[in-house]
Amino acid sequence: PASLAHAAWLAAEGLQIEERAAELDRQGKSEEAAYHHRRASAKLAQASSLCPHGYQDKALLDEHSQDLATRAVYLQSLSGSPPELPMENHVGTALAGLTLDLTCGVPPPQQDISELVAGAGVSGSSAAITEDGFQMVAALKKIDEMRTYALRVLEDDWRRIKTDAEADSKFVHFF
């Protein structure tokens, strides 16, 4: 089924990210390794979620995802210091028995960035008043959302703009 093909793609992606995490882990770069372990864990967890209930690889993917998440927590706790415990103390070989054919994976369909951002619940009224918040609202590509955000930024700085429609329209088009 299509969900297994997508699961295979996610699992393959997760394993590639895990390879990068392991390399960084061996180099003693604990913060970077933790980041990649978390990414790999998320991909494998997502792959598992696409597997039907009772599917033999579902438990393997879950277990390995948990192992990677545990390693990420350990590395994060080091505050940048190199790890003293080898990766094998946290990450087992759970995927050794994986039967999912990773070579037949199918990537998910492409989505428009503005749809993804909107789907995450970002809006001009809720985005953080930061550079990242601005970028998220800009990615929505909606004048009304940018207007709402810009007015919040001004209000946060104790400023206001004239409220006539023409001035308002010109102001928002500046962004």
Short mmCIF file of C-alpha atoms in Angstrom, two decimals:
data_model
loop_
_atom_site.label_atom_id
_atom_site.label_comp_id
_atom_site.label_asym_id
_atom_site.label_seq_id
_atom_site.Cartn_x
_atom_site.Cartn_y
_atom_site.Cartn_z
CA PRO A 1 0.00 0.00 0.00
CA ALA A 2 0.91 3.65 -0.40
CA SER A 3 1.33 4.17 3.35
CA LEU A 4 4.02 1.45 3.50
CA ALA A 5 5.85 3.01 0.57
CA HIS A 6 5.80 6.35 2.37
CA ALA A 7 6.88 4.61 5.62
CA ALA A 8 9.81 3.04 3.76
CA TRP A 9 10.87 6.45 2.45
CA LEU A 10 10.66 7.99 5.94
CA ALA A 11 12.59 5.09 7.47
CA ALA A 12 15.33 5.44 4.82
CA GLU A 13 15.50 9.19 5.50
CA GLY A 14 15.67 8.54 9.24
CA LEU A 15 18.50 6.06 8.83
CA GLN A 16 20.49 8.49 6.68
CA ILE A 17 20.06 11.18 9.32
CA GLU A 18 21.04 8.66 12.00
CA GLU A 19 24.31 7.97 10.13
CA ARG A 20 25.11 11.69 10.28
CA ALA A 21 24.19 11.78 13.97
CA ALA A 22 26.45 8.80 14.72
CA GLU A 23 29.34 10.45 12.88
CA LEU A 24 28.93 13.66 14.90
CA ASP A 25 28.52 11.59 18.06
CA ARG A 26 31.85 9.82 17.45
CA GLN A 27 33.51 13.20 16.83
CA GLY A 28 32.34 14.39 20.25
CA LYS A 29 30.01 17.05 18.83
CA SER A 30 27.23 16.30 21.29
CA GLU A 31 24.91 19.26 20.55
CA GLU A 32 24.90 18.68 16.79
CA ALA A 33 24.60 14.93 17.26
CA ALA A 34 21.63 15.39 19.61
CA TYR A 35 19.88 17.51 17.00
CA HIS A 36 20.33 14.85 14.30
CA HIS A 37 19.37 12.01 16.67
CA ARG A 38 16.09 13.86 17.37
CA ARG A 39 15.46 14.35 13.64
CA ALA A 40 16.15 10.67 12.92
CA SER A 41 13.92 9.64 15.82
CA ALA A 42 11.07 11.77 14.50
CA LYS A 43 11.36 10.30 10.98
CA LEU A 44 11.32 6.73 12.32
CA ALA A 45 8.38 7.48 14.61
CA GLN A 46 6.50 8.95 11.66
CA ALA A 47 7.36 5.87 9.58
CA SER A 48 6.03 3.65 12.36
CA SER A 49 2.79 5.64 12.54
CA LEU A 50 2.14 4.85 8.87
CA CYS A 51 2.52 1.10 9.39
CA PRO A 52 -0.73 -0.81 9.95
CA HIS A 53 -1.47 -2.04 13.47
CA GLY A 54 0.25 -5.37 14.02
CA TYR A 55 2.71 -4.89 11.14
CA GLN A 56 5.97 -6.57 12.12
CA ASP A 57 8.22 -3.55 11.53
CA LYS A 58 6.07 -1.11 13.50
CA ALA A 59 7.51 -2.17 16.88
CA LEU A 60 11.08 -2.19 15.50
CA LEU A 61 10.72 1.36 14.20
CA ASP A 62 9.19 2.52 17.49
CA GLU A 63 11.93 0.91 19.56
CA HIS A 64 14.73 2.38 17.46
CA SER A 65 13.05 5.79 17.48
CA GLN A 66 12.94 5.65 21.28
CA ASP A 67 16.60 4.61 21.43
CA LEU A 68 17.60 7.61 19.33
CA ALA A 69 15.47 9.95 21.42
CA THR A 70 17.14 8.61 24.57
CA ARG A 71 20.57 9.23 23.09
CA ALA A 72 19.54 12.78 22.14
CA VAL A 73 18.43 13.49 25.71
CA TYR A 74 21.72 12.15 27.06
CA LEU A 75 23.77 14.25 24.63
CA GLN A 76 21.72 17.34 25.37
CA SER A 77 22.34 16.88 29.09
CA LEU A 78 26.08 17.22 28.45
CA SER A 79 25.73 20.91 27.53
CA GLY A 80 28.23 20.61 24.69
CA SER A 81 30.76 18.35 26.39
CA PRO A 82 31.82 15.24 24.48
CA PRO A 83 29.95 12.06 25.40
CA GLU A 84 31.55 9.62 27.82
CA LEU A 85 29.14 6.78 27.09
CA PRO A 86 29.37 5.12 23.69
CA MET A 87 26.36 5.32 21.41
CA GLU A 88 25.80 1.58 21.81
CA ASN A 89 24.78 2.21 25.45
CA HIS A 90 21.63 3.94 24.19
CA VAL A 91 21.06 2.81 20.60
CA GLY A 92 20.59 -0.85 19.93
CA THR A 93 20.42 -2.77 16.68
CA ALA A 94 16.63 -2.98 16.69
CA LEU A 95 16.39 -2.39 12.94
CA ALA A 96 18.52 -5.43 12.11
CA GLY A 97 15.34 -7.46 11.57
CA LEU A 98 13.56 -4.82 9.50
CA THR A 99 11.66 -6.35 6.57
CA LEU A 100 10.44 -3.07 5.08
CA ASP A 101 12.03 -2.58 1.66
CA LEU A 102 13.72 0.80 2.02
CA THR A 103 14.61 0.92 -1.67
CA CYS A 104 10.98 1.17 -2.76
CA GLY A 105 10.15 4.21 -0.64
CA VAL A 106 7.99 6.94 -2.10
CA PRO A 107 8.43 10.52 -0.87
CA PRO A 108 5.33 12.41 0.25
CA PRO A 109 3.65 14.69 -2.27
CA GLN A 110 5.07 18.21 -2.34
CA GLN A 111 3.05 20.86 -0.54
CA ASP A 112 3.13 24.59 -0.93
CA ILE A 113 5.07 26.25 1.91
CA SER A 114 2.19 28.61 2.68
CA GLU A 115 -0.14 25.60 3.13
CA LEU A 116 2.33 23.93 5.49
CA VAL A 117 2.76 27.10 7.56
CA ALA A 118 -0.99 27.69 7.70
CA GLY A 119 -1.54 24.04 8.64
CA ALA A 120 0.79 24.54 11.59
CA GLY A 121 -1.57 27.19 12.93
CA VAL A 122 0.58 30.24 12.16
CA SER A 123 -1.33 33.49 11.77
CA GLY A 124 -0.66 37.19 11.99
CA SER A 125 -2.41 37.28 15.34
CA SER A 126 -0.46 34.40 16.89
CA ALA A 127 3.06 34.48 15.42
CA ALA A 128 5.87 35.52 17.74
CA ILE A 129 7.04 39.10 17.37
CA THR A 130 10.50 38.05 16.25
CA GLU A 131 12.33 37.67 12.97
CA ASP A 132 11.20 34.02 12.82
CA GLY A 133 7.61 35.07 13.47
CA PHE A 134 7.81 37.63 10.68
CA GLN A 135 9.23 35.02 8.28
CA MET A 136 6.44 32.58 9.15
CA VAL A 137 3.72 35.18 8.51
CA ALA A 138 5.44 36.28 5.30
CA ALA A 139 5.45 32.63 4.15
CA LEU A 140 1.64 32.63 4.40
CA LYS A 141 1.55 35.10 1.50
CA LYS A 142 -1.66 36.67 2.81
CA ILE A 143 -1.99 40.45 3.03
CA ASP A 144 -4.57 40.30 5.85
CA GLU A 145 -2.30 38.13 8.01
CA MET A 146 0.67 40.44 7.39
CA ARG A 147 -1.50 43.46 8.24
CA THR A 148 -2.52 41.87 11.54
CA TYR A 149 1.08 40.98 12.32
CA ALA A 150 2.42 44.44 11.42
CA LEU A 151 -0.19 46.12 13.62
CA ARG A 152 0.80 43.83 16.51
CA VAL A 153 4.46 44.76 16.01
CA LEU A 154 3.62 48.46 16.08
CA GLU A 155 1.37 48.04 19.11
CA ASP A 156 4.12 46.12 20.89
CA ASP A 157 6.36 49.14 20.31
CA TRP A 158 3.59 51.50 21.56
CA ARG A 159 2.94 52.90 18.09
CA ARG A 160 -0.13 53.22 15.90
CA ILE A 161 -0.90 53.99 12.27
CA LYS A 162 -3.76 55.96 10.81
CA THR A 163 -6.74 53.75 10.25
CA ASP A 164 -8.05 55.06 6.94
CA ALA A 165 -8.22 52.29 4.36
CA GLU A 166 -5.87 53.85 1.81
CA ALA A 167 -3.03 54.43 4.32
CA ASP A 168 -3.56 50.95 5.74
CA SER A 169 -3.38 49.38 2.28
CA LYS A 170 -0.18 51.22 1.36
CA PHE A 171 1.44 50.32 4.67
CA VAL A 172 0.84 46.58 4.34
CA HIS A 173 2.00 46.46 0.72
CA PHE A 174 5.34 47.76 1.94
CA PHE A 175 5.97 44.26 3.38
#
